[in-house]
C-alpha cells in the first residue's frame, strides 16, 4: 500500500494526550459531534469499511442478522453495514451527542447511550449475531475490560469484530494485562476462537493497527 500522509487536526491532539480520562474524552466528542463526519472524511478512515467487510465475510448472506454497532460514534460503521445489505442494526455509544448524530442517519432500529467497560450492559445474554466496534480502543475510550461483556451479549456461534490503532491502543489494557493478553485469555478459556487477526495498514490517518474477528463459543 502506498504511504498516506498523516493529516493534522487540532482536536486529535486532545485525544492523543497520555492518560486522558473518560470524562475528558466525552467533553471532546460533545464539542466535535456535529463536525465529526466532515472532519473525519479527510483523514482516510478505513476502519469502518474494514470492519464491515469482516462482518460480511463472517455472516455471509445472513442480511437480517441482529448486529450491535458498539461505540458507534456518528454511525460510520453502520453506514458501511447498510451498504452491504445489513439492516437489523442497533447502536451503542457513551457520548449522547455522537449518538444523536448516529440517530439522524436513520439506519438503527435501537440506540443506547452507555459506556463500554467491565460494567454489565442492559442487554440480555446471547442477544446479537455480531458485535462490531470501530476506532474505539484507546486511552479514555474503550479498554480490554469490555471484551467479556461483548462475548456475553453475542450468541454462541456469533462474532465479535473490532480494530485497534497502535498509536491509540497503547493504554487499552486491563488489570495489568495488555489488550492482546486479555484477548488471548478468552482464547485459552475457550470463550471464542480466532477468525481474523492481521495487520491493518494505514486504517486511520496513515496509522497502522490490527484487525480482529472472533467467533464466540
PDB file of C-alpha atoms in Angstrom:
ATOM      1  CA  UNK A   1       0.000   0.000   0.000  1.00  0.00           C
ATOM      2  CA  UNK A   2       1.306   3.435  -0.945  1.00  0.00           C
ATOM      3  CA  UNK A   3       2.151   5.546   2.066  1.00  0.00           C
ATOM      4  CA  UNK A   4      -0.579   8.020   3.023  1.00  0.00           C
ATOM      5  CA  UNK A   5       0.496  11.302   4.552  1.00  0.00           C
ATOM      6  CA  UNK A   6      -0.764  11.912   8.085  1.00  0.00           C
ATOM      7  CA  UNK A   7      -3.008  14.960   8.313  1.00  0.00           C
ATOM      8  CA  UNK A   8      -3.106  17.334  11.232  1.00  0.00           C
ATOM      9  CA  UNK A   9      -6.300  18.119  13.110  1.00  0.00           C
ATOM     10  CA  UNK A  10      -6.028  20.072  16.367  1.00  0.00           C
ATOM     11  CA  UNK A  11      -8.791  18.147  18.133  1.00  0.00           C
ATOM     12  CA  UNK A  12      -6.899  14.892  17.589  1.00  0.00           C
ATOM     13  CA  UNK A  13      -4.082  16.294  19.706  1.00  0.00           C
ATOM     14  CA  UNK A  14      -6.528  16.497  22.612  1.00  0.00           C
ATOM     15  CA  UNK A  15      -7.465  12.839  22.207  1.00  0.00           C
ATOM     16  CA  UNK A  16      -3.798  11.831  21.946  1.00  0.00           C
ATOM     17  CA  UNK A  17      -2.951  13.204  25.384  1.00  0.00           C
ATOM     18  CA  UNK A  18      -1.386  10.499  27.592  1.00  0.00           C
ATOM     19  CA  UNK A  19      -3.646   9.457  30.449  1.00  0.00           C
ATOM     20  CA  UNK A  20      -6.738  11.195  29.087  1.00  0.00           C
ATOM     21  CA  UNK A  21      -9.836  10.295  31.111  1.00  0.00           C
ATOM     22  CA  UNK A  22     -13.288   9.151  30.010  1.00  0.00           C
ATOM     23  CA  UNK A  23     -14.695  12.490  31.147  1.00  0.00           C
ATOM     24  CA  UNK A  24     -12.190  14.449  29.069  1.00  0.00           C
ATOM     25  CA  UNK A  25     -12.932  12.277  26.050  1.00  0.00           C
ATOM     26  CA  UNK A  26     -16.676  12.813  26.479  1.00  0.00           C
ATOM     27  CA  UNK A  27     -16.089  16.573  26.522  1.00  0.00           C
ATOM     28  CA  UNK A  28     -14.098  16.395  23.286  1.00  0.00           C
ATOM     29  CA  UNK A  29     -16.800  14.424  21.490  1.00  0.00           C
ATOM     30  CA  UNK A  30     -19.555  16.658  22.813  1.00  0.00           C
ATOM     31  CA  UNK A  31     -17.816  19.586  21.097  1.00  0.00           C
ATOM     32  CA  UNK A  32     -16.852  17.635  17.985  1.00  0.00           C
ATOM     33  CA  UNK A  33     -20.016  15.631  17.252  1.00  0.00           C
ATOM     34  CA  UNK A  34     -21.655  17.995  14.739  1.00  0.00           C
ATOM     35  CA  UNK A  35     -18.454  18.420  12.714  1.00  0.00           C
ATOM     36  CA  UNK A  36     -17.094  14.892  13.161  1.00  0.00           C
ATOM     37  CA  UNK A  37     -18.220  13.365   9.857  1.00  0.00           C
ATOM     38  CA  UNK A  38     -16.924  16.332   7.869  1.00  0.00           C
ATOM     39  CA  UNK A  39     -13.560  16.310   9.618  1.00  0.00           C
ATOM     40  CA  UNK A  40     -13.086  12.549   9.569  1.00  0.00           C
ATOM     41  CA  UNK A  41     -13.744  12.384   5.817  1.00  0.00           C
ATOM     42  CA  UNK A  42     -10.343  13.982   5.256  1.00  0.00           C
ATOM     43  CA  UNK A  43      -8.455  11.539   7.484  1.00  0.00           C
ATOM     44  CA  UNK A  44      -8.531   8.345   5.379  1.00  0.00           C
ATOM     45  CA  UNK A  45     -10.563   6.445   7.974  1.00  0.00           C
ATOM     46  CA  UNK A  46     -10.821   2.902   6.599  1.00  0.00           C
ATOM     47  CA  UNK A  47     -11.666   1.053   9.836  1.00  0.00           C
ATOM     48  CA  UNK A  48     -15.492   1.186   9.459  1.00  0.00           C
ATOM     49  CA  UNK A  49     -15.306  -0.335   5.978  1.00  0.00           C
ATOM     50  CA  UNK A  50     -12.693  -2.878   7.094  1.00  0.00           C
ATOM     51  CA  UNK A  51     -14.874  -3.970   9.995  1.00  0.00           C
ATOM     52  CA  UNK A  52     -18.000  -4.140   7.838  1.00  0.00           C
ATOM     53  CA  UNK A  53     -16.097  -6.346   5.402  1.00  0.00           C
ATOM     54  CA  UNK A  54     -15.189  -8.704   8.253  1.00  0.00           C
ATOM     55  CA  UNK A  55     -18.829  -8.839   9.374  1.00  0.00           C
ATOM     56  CA  UNK A  56     -19.951  -9.614   5.832  1.00  0.00           C
ATOM     57  CA  UNK A  57     -17.317 -12.332   5.492  1.00  0.00           C
ATOM     58  CA  UNK A  58     -18.452 -13.903   8.780  1.00  0.00           C
ATOM     59  CA  UNK A  59     -22.228 -13.637   8.353  1.00  0.00           C
ATOM     60  CA  UNK A  60     -22.233 -14.108   4.570  1.00  0.00           C
ATOM     61  CA  UNK A  61     -25.781 -13.791   3.230  1.00  0.00           C
ATOM     62  CA  UNK A  62     -27.482 -13.532   6.628  1.00  0.00           C
ATOM     63  CA  UNK A  63     -28.531  -9.959   5.947  1.00  0.00           C
ATOM     64  CA  UNK A  64     -31.237  -9.996   8.648  1.00  0.00           C
ATOM     65  CA  UNK A  65     -28.650 -10.715  11.360  1.00  0.00           C
ATOM     66  CA  UNK A  66     -29.014  -8.596  14.506  1.00  0.00           C
ATOM     67  CA  UNK A  67     -25.832  -6.538  14.810  1.00  0.00           C
ATOM     68  CA  UNK A  68     -24.713  -4.154  17.550  1.00  0.00           C
ATOM     69  CA  UNK A  69     -22.549  -1.244  16.423  1.00  0.00           C
ATOM     70  CA  UNK A  70     -20.717  -0.750  19.732  1.00  0.00           C
ATOM     71  CA  UNK A  71     -19.060   2.615  20.395  1.00  0.00           C
ATOM     72  CA  UNK A  72     -20.840   3.608  17.201  1.00  0.00           C
ATOM     73  CA  UNK A  73     -19.862   7.282  17.244  1.00  0.00           C
ATOM     74  CA  UNK A  74     -21.798   9.045  14.498  1.00  0.00           C
ATOM     75  CA  UNK A  75     -22.677   5.783  12.753  1.00  0.00           C
ATOM     76  CA  UNK A  76     -19.954   5.453  10.118  1.00  0.00           C
ATOM     77  CA  UNK A  77     -19.671   1.690  10.518  1.00  0.00           C
ATOM     78  CA  UNK A  78     -23.446   1.429  10.432  1.00  0.00           C
ATOM     79  CA  UNK A  79     -23.416   3.169   7.066  1.00  0.00           C
ATOM     80  CA  UNK A  80     -20.882   0.646   5.789  1.00  0.00           C
ATOM     81  CA  UNK A  81     -23.002  -2.249   7.057  1.00  0.00           C
ATOM     82  CA  UNK A  82     -26.097  -0.916   5.295  1.00  0.00           C
ATOM     83  CA  UNK A  83     -24.099  -0.658   2.062  1.00  0.00           C
ATOM     84  CA  UNK A  84     -23.539  -4.413   2.384  1.00  0.00           C
ATOM     85  CA  UNK A  85     -27.223  -5.138   2.895  1.00  0.00           C
ATOM     86  CA  UNK A  86     -27.377  -5.448   6.683  1.00  0.00           C
ATOM     87  CA  UNK A  87     -30.446  -3.676   8.024  1.00  0.00           C
ATOM     88  CA  UNK A  88     -31.128  -5.037  11.524  1.00  0.00           C
ATOM     89  CA  UNK A  89     -28.797  -2.719  13.405  1.00  0.00           C
ATOM     90  CA  UNK A  90     -28.588  -1.447  16.988  1.00  0.00           C
ATOM     91  CA  UNK A  91     -26.177   1.244  18.167  1.00  0.00           C
ATOM     92  CA  UNK A  92     -24.467   1.983  21.481  1.00  0.00           C
ATOM     93  CA  UNK A  93     -22.196   4.868  22.406  1.00  0.00           C
ATOM     94  CA  UNK A  94     -21.076   6.659  25.552  1.00  0.00           C
ATOM     95  CA  UNK A  95     -21.487  10.133  24.038  1.00  0.00           C
ATOM     96  CA  UNK A  96     -25.075  11.332  23.778  1.00  0.00           C
ATOM     97  CA  UNK A  97     -24.003  13.988  21.281  1.00  0.00           C
ATOM     98  CA  UNK A  98     -22.317  11.485  18.969  1.00  0.00           C
ATOM     99  CA  UNK A  99     -25.240   9.082  19.359  1.00  0.00           C
ATOM    100  CA  UNK A 100     -27.640  11.831  18.298  1.00  0.00           C
ATOM    101  CA  UNK A 101     -25.694  12.217  15.059  1.00  0.00           C
ATOM    102  CA  UNK A 102     -25.937   8.450  14.543  1.00  0.00           C
ATOM    103  CA  UNK A 103     -29.697   8.533  15.150  1.00  0.00           C
ATOM    104  CA  UNK A 104     -30.131  11.170  12.482  1.00  0.00           C
ATOM    105  CA  UNK A 105     -28.780   8.769   9.859  1.00  0.00           C
ATOM    106  CA  UNK A 106     -31.940   6.694  10.247  1.00  0.00           C
ATOM    107  CA  UNK A 107     -30.192   3.334   9.993  1.00  0.00           C
ATOM    108  CA  UNK A 108     -30.537   1.997  13.551  1.00  0.00           C
ATOM    109  CA  UNK A 109     -33.623   0.292  14.940  1.00  0.00           C
ATOM    110  CA  UNK A 110     -32.467   0.953  18.523  1.00  0.00           C
ATOM    111  CA  UNK A 111     -29.894   3.264  20.120  1.00  0.00           C
ATOM    112  CA  UNK A 112     -28.441   3.077  23.627  1.00  0.00           C
ATOM    113  CA  UNK A 113     -26.252   5.548  25.494  1.00  0.00           C
ATOM    114  CA  UNK A 114     -23.785   3.643  27.689  1.00  0.00           C
ATOM    115  CA  UNK A 115     -20.070   3.331  28.305  1.00  0.00           C
ATOM    116  CA  UNK A 116     -18.306   0.085  27.469  1.00  0.00           C
ATOM    117  CA  UNK A 117     -16.246  -1.468  30.234  1.00  0.00           C
ATOM    118  CA  UNK A 118     -16.469  -4.155  32.901  1.00  0.00           C
ATOM    119  CA  UNK A 119     -19.922  -2.862  33.887  1.00  0.00           C
ATOM    120  CA  UNK A 120     -22.860  -5.030  32.827  1.00  0.00           C
ATOM    121  CA  UNK A 121     -24.783  -3.563  29.913  1.00  0.00           C
ATOM    122  CA  UNK A 122     -28.579  -3.524  29.980  1.00  0.00           C
ATOM    123  CA  UNK A 123     -28.623  -6.170  27.266  1.00  0.00           C
ATOM    124  CA  UNK A 124     -29.599  -9.842  27.784  1.00  0.00           C
ATOM    125  CA  UNK A 125     -27.157 -12.677  27.227  1.00  0.00           C
ATOM    126  CA  UNK A 126     -26.884 -14.114  23.698  1.00  0.00           C
ATOM    127  CA  UNK A 127     -28.686 -11.215  22.003  1.00  0.00           C
ATOM    128  CA  UNK A 128     -26.646 -10.427  18.907  1.00  0.00           C
ATOM    129  CA  UNK A 129     -25.437 -12.335  15.882  1.00  0.00           C
ATOM    130  CA  UNK A 130     -22.468  -9.967  15.789  1.00  0.00           C
ATOM    131  CA  UNK A 131     -20.979  -7.018  17.629  1.00  0.00           C
ATOM    132  CA  UNK A 132     -18.722  -4.660  15.715  1.00  0.00           C
ATOM    133  CA  UNK A 133     -16.593  -1.876  17.184  1.00  0.00           C
ATOM    134  CA  UNK A 134     -14.645   0.581  15.023  1.00  0.00           C
ATOM    135  CA  UNK A 135     -11.924   3.010  16.050  1.00  0.00           C
ATOM    136  CA  UNK A 136     -12.875   2.915  19.711  1.00  0.00           C
ATOM    137  CA  UNK A 137      -9.961   1.288  21.534  1.00  0.00           C
ATOM    138  CA  UNK A 138      -7.643   3.599  23.407  1.00  0.00           C
ATOM    139  CA  UNK A 139      -6.901   5.655  26.469  1.00  0.00           C
ATOM    140  CA  UNK A 140     -10.031   7.338  27.801  1.00  0.00           C
ATOM    141  CA  UNK A 141     -12.106   5.448  25.247  1.00  0.00           C
ATOM    142  CA  UNK A 142     -12.584   1.685  25.351  1.00  0.00           C
ATOM    143  CA  UNK A 143     -10.343  -0.741  27.228  1.00  0.00           C
ATOM    144  CA  UNK A 144      -9.941  -4.523  27.194  1.00  0.00           C
ATOM    145  CA  UNK A 145     -12.246  -4.586  30.214  1.00  0.00           C
ATOM    146  CA  UNK A 146     -15.211  -4.551  27.806  1.00  0.00           C
ATOM    147  CA  UNK A 147     -14.365  -7.768  25.983  1.00  0.00           C
ATOM    148  CA  UNK A 148     -16.118 -10.095  28.420  1.00  0.00           C
ATOM    149  CA  UNK A 149     -19.324  -8.102  28.025  1.00  0.00           C
ATOM    150  CA  UNK A 150     -19.106  -8.220  24.242  1.00  0.00           C
ATOM    151  CA  UNK A 151     -18.781 -12.006  24.421  1.00  0.00           C
ATOM    152  CA  UNK A 152     -21.724 -12.250  26.834  1.00  0.00           C
ATOM    153  CA  UNK A 153     -24.172 -10.408  24.588  1.00  0.00           C
ATOM    154  CA  UNK A 154     -23.247 -12.332  21.416  1.00  0.00           C
ATOM    155  CA  UNK A 155     -25.000 -15.605  20.616  1.00  0.00           C
ATOM    156  CA  UNK A 156     -22.901 -18.779  20.581  1.00  0.00           C
ATOM    157  CA  UNK A 157     -21.589 -19.031  17.037  1.00  0.00           C
ATOM    158  CA  UNK A 158     -21.843 -15.255  16.601  1.00  0.00           C
ATOM    159  CA  UNK A 159     -18.980 -12.847  16.054  1.00  0.00           C
ATOM    160  CA  UNK A 160     -17.050 -10.009  17.687  1.00  0.00           C
ATOM    161  CA  UNK A 161     -15.303  -7.787  15.138  1.00  0.00           C
ATOM    162  CA  UNK A 162     -13.002  -4.975  16.276  1.00  0.00           C
ATOM    163  CA  UNK A 163      -9.964  -2.998  15.196  1.00  0.00           C
ATOM    164  CA  UNK A 164      -7.212  -1.163  17.018  1.00  0.00           C
ATOM    165  CA  UNK A 165      -4.815   1.625  16.047  1.00  0.00           C
ATOM    166  CA  UNK A 166      -1.347   1.096  17.524  1.00  0.00           C
ATOM    167  CA  UNK A 167      -0.875   4.770  18.337  1.00  0.00           C
ATOM    168  CA  UNK A 168      -4.072   4.978  20.396  1.00  0.00           C
ATOM    169  CA  UNK A 169      -4.311   1.475  21.838  1.00  0.00           C
ATOM    170  CA  UNK A 170      -1.110   1.540  23.855  1.00  0.00           C
ATOM    171  CA  UNK A 171      -3.017   2.195  27.104  1.00  0.00           C
ATOM    172  CA  UNK A 172      -6.002  -0.092  26.476  1.00  0.00           C
ATOM    173  CA  UNK A 173      -5.136  -2.955  28.832  1.00  0.00           C
ATOM    174  CA  UNK A 174      -6.949  -4.046  31.972  1.00  0.00           C
ATOM    175  CA  UNK A 175      -5.771  -5.234  35.393  1.00  0.00           C
ATOM    176  CA  UNK A 176      -2.129  -5.243  34.375  1.00  0.00           C
ATOM    177  CA  UNK A 177      -2.648  -7.134  31.120  1.00  0.00           C
ATOM    178  CA  UNK A 178      -2.476  -5.758  27.597  1.00  0.00           C
ATOM    179  CA  UNK A 179      -5.295  -5.722  25.064  1.00  0.00           C
ATOM    180  CA  UNK A 180      -3.876  -8.780  23.285  1.00  0.00           C
ATOM    181  CA  UNK A 181      -3.216 -10.648  26.525  1.00  0.00           C
ATOM    182  CA  UNK A 182      -6.864 -10.239  27.522  1.00  0.00           C
ATOM    183  CA  UNK A 183      -7.942 -11.471  24.076  1.00  0.00           C
ATOM    184  CA  UNK A 184      -5.650 -14.474  24.461  1.00  0.00           C
ATOM    185  CA  UNK A 185      -7.064 -15.232  27.921  1.00  0.00           C
ATOM    186  CA  UNK A 186     -10.506 -15.627  26.350  1.00  0.00           C
ATOM    187  CA  UNK A 187      -8.997 -17.876  23.667  1.00  0.00           C
ATOM    188  CA  UNK A 188      -7.361 -20.069  26.308  1.00  0.00           C
ATOM    189  CA  UNK A 189     -10.613 -20.196  28.273  1.00  0.00           C
ATOM    190  CA  UNK A 190     -12.498 -21.400  25.207  1.00  0.00           C
ATOM    191  CA  UNK A 191     -14.790 -18.379  25.095  1.00  0.00           C
ATOM    192  CA  UNK A 192     -14.048 -17.613  21.448  1.00  0.00           C
ATOM    193  CA  UNK A 193     -11.865 -18.698  18.515  1.00  0.00           C
ATOM    194  CA  UNK A 194      -9.866 -16.528  16.139  1.00  0.00           C
ATOM    195  CA  UNK A 195     -11.289 -15.842  12.691  1.00  0.00           C
ATOM    196  CA  UNK A 196      -9.077 -12.873  11.745  1.00  0.00           C
ATOM    197  CA  UNK A 197      -6.005 -11.392  13.405  1.00  0.00           C
ATOM    198  CA  UNK A 198      -3.955  -9.354  10.990  1.00  0.00           C
ATOM    199  CA  UNK A 199      -2.206  -6.062  10.413  1.00  0.00           C
ATOM    200  CA  UNK A 200      -4.495  -3.268   9.211  1.00  0.00           C
ATOM    201  CA  UNK A 201      -2.275  -0.859   7.320  1.00  0.00           C
ATOM    202  CA  UNK A 202      -2.986   2.874   7.472  1.00  0.00           C
ATOM    203  CA  UNK A 203      -6.532   2.312   8.706  1.00  0.00           C
ATOM    204  CA  UNK A 204      -6.829   5.774  10.260  1.00  0.00           C
ATOM    205  CA  UNK A 205      -4.931   8.899   9.229  1.00  0.00           C
ATOM    206  CA  UNK A 206      -1.889   6.944   7.995  1.00  0.00           C
ATOM    207  CA  UNK A 207      -1.698   4.982  11.262  1.00  0.00           C
ATOM    208  CA  UNK A 208      -1.378   1.188  11.285  1.00  0.00           C
ATOM    209  CA  UNK A 209      -3.285  -1.092  13.610  1.00  0.00           C
ATOM    210  CA  UNK A 210      -4.802  -4.532  13.926  1.00  0.00           C
ATOM    211  CA  UNK A 211      -7.960  -6.116  12.574  1.00  0.00           C
ATOM    212  CA  UNK A 212      -9.647  -8.803  14.671  1.00  0.00           C
ATOM    213  CA  UNK A 213     -12.628 -11.082  14.323  1.00  0.00           C
ATOM    214  CA  UNK A 214     -13.577 -13.808  16.789  1.00  0.00           C
ATOM    215  CA  UNK A 215     -16.349 -16.397  16.812  1.00  0.00           C
ATOM    216  CA  UNK A 216     -17.990 -16.836  20.201  1.00  0.00           C
ATOM    217  CA  UNK A 217     -18.281 -20.380  21.540  1.00  0.00           C
TER     218      UNK A 217
END
